[in-house]
């Protein structure tokens, strides 16, 4: 089955005189088992609207359009977008948009949609951030991403990092499975992971203030939070210590040991003066 996918992908690109672009991170998924895992994780329903980013030749697209009400596929490569439109011209539930997902500002989305994508590695973080911070965030995100990035996003204390905080503030990330680099063509240098982000909600506190505090806390990860926040927030140490005491937080802790609930507590009780 994998050999058939490789052959079909190569034939499609050859006919259209297209070569996979390293600059666009074009590594096409050719593993049927991995494809099934993505689809199963997305828990697709006939009423679903799915946004797919970087569909390429449509290997994942063809599985999505059979199962949902509508697929909006956004492809930056204009030649690839034309291939997709031509190859799936008979499907009325597919809308192909030739554009850079990171540059689209007025993307009209309903309240109930899912993001399902085999993401180019280089846009993983900005894409996740774009949708989690969107005025209408997705109900669910199922993404193929670089293995190490998925692990960082799903980190827990004592290995927390700013990327993990920025995702876990909005939703619940989970690694569904690891996918070998041999599951792609052309083969990338690193392995991947299927990342699921569920329970996505709009924050009830100021996201700007939350991240201002978190960024200050992670400014020098090996230093104690007291020192980082004193410098980063331009507050005197006594005020920081009083703030920590109010939230029953050990002032000697480092940012990597903090849970999301700790950052939320600090945000709720923050006083600039």
Coordinates of C-alpha atoms in Angstrom, one line a residue, residues 36-229:
X36 CA -5.6 6.0 9.5
X37 CA -4.4 7.1 12.9
X38 CA -4.8 10.7 12.0
X39 CA -8.3 10.2 10.7
X40 CA -9.3 8.1 13.7
X41 CA -7.9 10.6 16.2
X42 CA -9.8 13.4 14.5
X43 CA -13.0 11.6 15.3
X44 CA -14.7 12.8 12.2
X45 CA -18.4 13.3 11.9
X46 CA -20.6 13.8 8.7
X47 CA -21.5 17.3 10.1
X48 CA -17.8 18.4 10.6
X49 CA -16.1 21.2 8.8
X50 CA -12.3 20.5 8.6
X51 CA -9.5 22.9 7.8
X52 CA -6.5 21.2 6.3
X53 CA -3.2 23.1 6.0
X54 CA -0.6 22.0 3.4
X55 CA -2.6 19.3 1.7
X56 CA 0.0 18.7 -1.0
X57 CA -1.2 16.1 -3.5
X58 CA -4.3 15.3 -1.3
X59 CA -3.3 12.1 0.4
X60 CA -5.0 13.1 3.6
X61 CA -7.6 15.2 1.8
X62 CA -9.1 12.2 0.1
X63 CA -9.7 10.6 3.5
X64 CA -11.3 13.7 4.9
X65 CA -13.7 14.6 2.1
X66 CA -15.2 11.1 2.3
X67 CA -16.2 11.6 6.0
X68 CA -17.1 15.2 6.6
X69 CA -19.5 18.0 5.4
X70 CA -16.7 20.2 4.1
X71 CA -12.9 20.4 3.8
X72 CA -11.2 23.8 3.4
X73 CA -7.7 23.0 2.2
X74 CA -5.1 25.8 2.3
X75 CA -2.1 25.3 0.1
X76 CA 0.7 27.8 -0.3
X77 CA 2.3 26.2 -3.4
X78 CA 0.2 27.5 -6.3
X79 CA 1.1 24.6 -8.6
X80 CA 0.2 22.1 -5.9
X81 CA -3.1 23.9 -5.3
X82 CA -3.9 23.5 -9.0
X83 CA -3.1 19.8 -8.9
X84 CA -5.5 19.5 -5.9
X85 CA -8.3 21.4 -7.5
X86 CA -8.0 19.3 -10.7
X87 CA -7.6 16.0 -8.9
X88 CA -10.7 16.5 -6.7
X89 CA -12.9 18.6 -9.1
X90 CA -15.8 16.2 -8.6
X91 CA -16.1 16.8 -4.9
X92 CA -18.4 19.7 -4.0
X93 CA -17.5 19.5 -0.3
X94 CA -13.8 20.6 -1.0
X95 CA -12.7 24.2 -1.1
X96 CA -9.1 24.7 -2.1
X97 CA -7.5 28.1 -1.2
X98 CA -4.1 28.9 -2.7
X99 CA -2.6 31.1 0.1
X100 CA -0.1 31.2 2.9
X101 CA -2.0 30.2 6.1
X102 CA 0.1 32.6 8.2
X103 CA -0.8 35.6 6.0
X104 CA -4.6 35.0 5.8
X105 CA -6.2 37.5 8.1
X106 CA -9.9 37.2 7.3
X107 CA -10.5 33.5 7.4
X108 CA -14.2 33.0 8.0
X109 CA -14.7 30.1 10.3
X110 CA -17.7 28.7 12.1
X111 CA -17.8 27.9 15.8
X112 CA -17.5 24.2 15.2
X113 CA -14.5 23.2 13.1
X114 CA -11.4 21.1 13.3
X115 CA -7.9 21.5 12.1
X116 CA -6.4 18.4 10.7
X117 CA -3.0 18.6 9.0
X118 CA 0.4 17.2 8.1
X119 CA 2.2 20.4 8.9
X120 CA 5.4 21.6 7.3
X121 CA 7.8 21.6 10.3
X122 CA 8.9 25.2 9.9
X123 CA 5.4 26.6 10.5
X124 CA 4.3 24.3 13.3
X125 CA 4.5 26.8 16.2
X126 CA 3.1 29.8 14.4
X127 CA 0.2 27.8 13.0
X128 CA -0.7 26.4 16.4
X129 CA -0.5 29.8 18.0
X130 CA -2.6 31.4 15.2
X131 CA -5.5 29.0 15.8
X132 CA -5.4 28.8 19.6
X133 CA -5.4 32.6 19.7
X134 CA -8.0 33.0 17.0
X135 CA -11.3 34.7 17.9
X136 CA -13.0 31.4 16.9
X137 CA -10.6 28.7 17.9
X138 CA -11.0 25.1 16.6
X139 CA -12.9 22.4 18.4
X140 CA -10.0 20.1 17.9
X141 CA -6.5 20.1 16.3
X142 CA -4.9 16.9 15.0
X143 CA -1.4 17.6 13.6
X144 CA 1.6 15.7 12.3
X145 CA 4.6 17.6 13.7
X146 CA 8.2 17.0 14.5
X147 CA 8.7 14.5 17.3
X148 CA 10.8 16.8 19.4
X149 CA 8.4 19.7 19.1
X150 CA 5.5 17.5 20.1
X151 CA 7.4 16.3 23.2
X152 CA 8.2 19.9 24.2
X153 CA 4.5 20.9 23.8
X154 CA 3.4 18.1 26.0
X155 CA 6.0 18.6 28.7
X156 CA 5.2 18.6 32.4
X157 CA 7.1 19.9 35.4
X158 CA 10.1 19.7 35.9
X159 CA 10.5 20.0 32.1
X160 CA 8.1 22.8 31.4
X161 CA 9.0 25.4 28.7
X162 CA 7.5 28.5 27.2
X163 CA 6.1 26.6 24.1
X164 CA 4.4 24.0 26.4
X165 CA 2.9 26.9 28.5
X166 CA 1.7 28.7 25.3
X167 CA -0.2 25.6 24.2
X168 CA -1.4 24.2 27.5
X169 CA -2.9 27.6 28.4
X170 CA -5.5 27.1 25.7
X171 CA -6.0 23.4 25.5
X172 CA -4.9 19.9 26.3
X173 CA -2.0 18.5 24.1
X174 CA -1.4 14.8 23.8
X175 CA 1.0 12.7 21.7
X176 CA -1.1 9.9 20.0
X177 CA 1.8 8.1 18.4
X178 CA 5.3 8.5 17.0
X179 CA 5.7 8.2 13.2
X180 CA 9.0 7.2 11.6
X181 CA 10.7 9.5 9.1
X182 CA 10.4 6.5 6.7
X183 CA 6.7 7.2 6.5
X184 CA 7.3 10.3 4.3
X185 CA 8.6 11.0 0.8
X186 CA 11.0 12.7 0.4
X187 CA 12.3 11.3 3.7
X188 CA 13.0 14.1 6.3
X189 CA 15.9 13.9 8.7
X190 CA 13.8 13.5 11.9
X191 CA 10.8 11.5 13.1
X192 CA 7.3 12.9 13.6
X193 CA 4.4 12.6 16.0
X194 CA 0.7 12.8 15.8
X195 CA -0.3 15.6 18.2
X196 CA -3.8 16.1 19.4
X197 CA -4.9 19.3 21.0
X198 CA -8.4 19.1 22.6
X199 CA -10.5 21.0 25.2
X200 CA -9.6 24.2 23.4
X201 CA -11.2 27.2 25.2
X202 CA -11.0 30.9 25.2
X203 CA -9.1 32.1 28.3
X204 CA -11.0 33.8 31.1
X205 CA -8.0 35.9 32.1
X206 CA -5.9 38.3 30.2
X207 CA -3.7 36.4 27.7
X208 CA -1.5 39.4 27.3
X209 CA -0.8 39.6 31.0
X210 CA -0.4 35.9 31.4
X211 CA 2.2 35.7 28.7
X212 CA 4.0 38.8 29.9
X213 CA 4.5 37.1 33.2
X214 CA 5.3 33.7 31.7
X215 CA 7.9 35.2 29.3
X216 CA 9.6 37.0 32.1
X217 CA 9.6 33.8 34.1
X218 CA 11.3 31.8 31.4
X219 CA 13.7 34.6 30.4
X220 CA 16.6 32.8 32.1
X221 CA 15.3 29.2 32.7
X222 CA 18.1 28.2 35.1
X223 CA 17.5 31.1 37.4
X224 CA 14.9 31.3 40.2
X225 CA 11.6 32.8 39.3
X226 CA 12.0 35.5 41.9
X227 CA 15.0 37.0 40.1
X228 CA 13.5 36.6 36.6
X229 CA 10.2 38.3 37.5

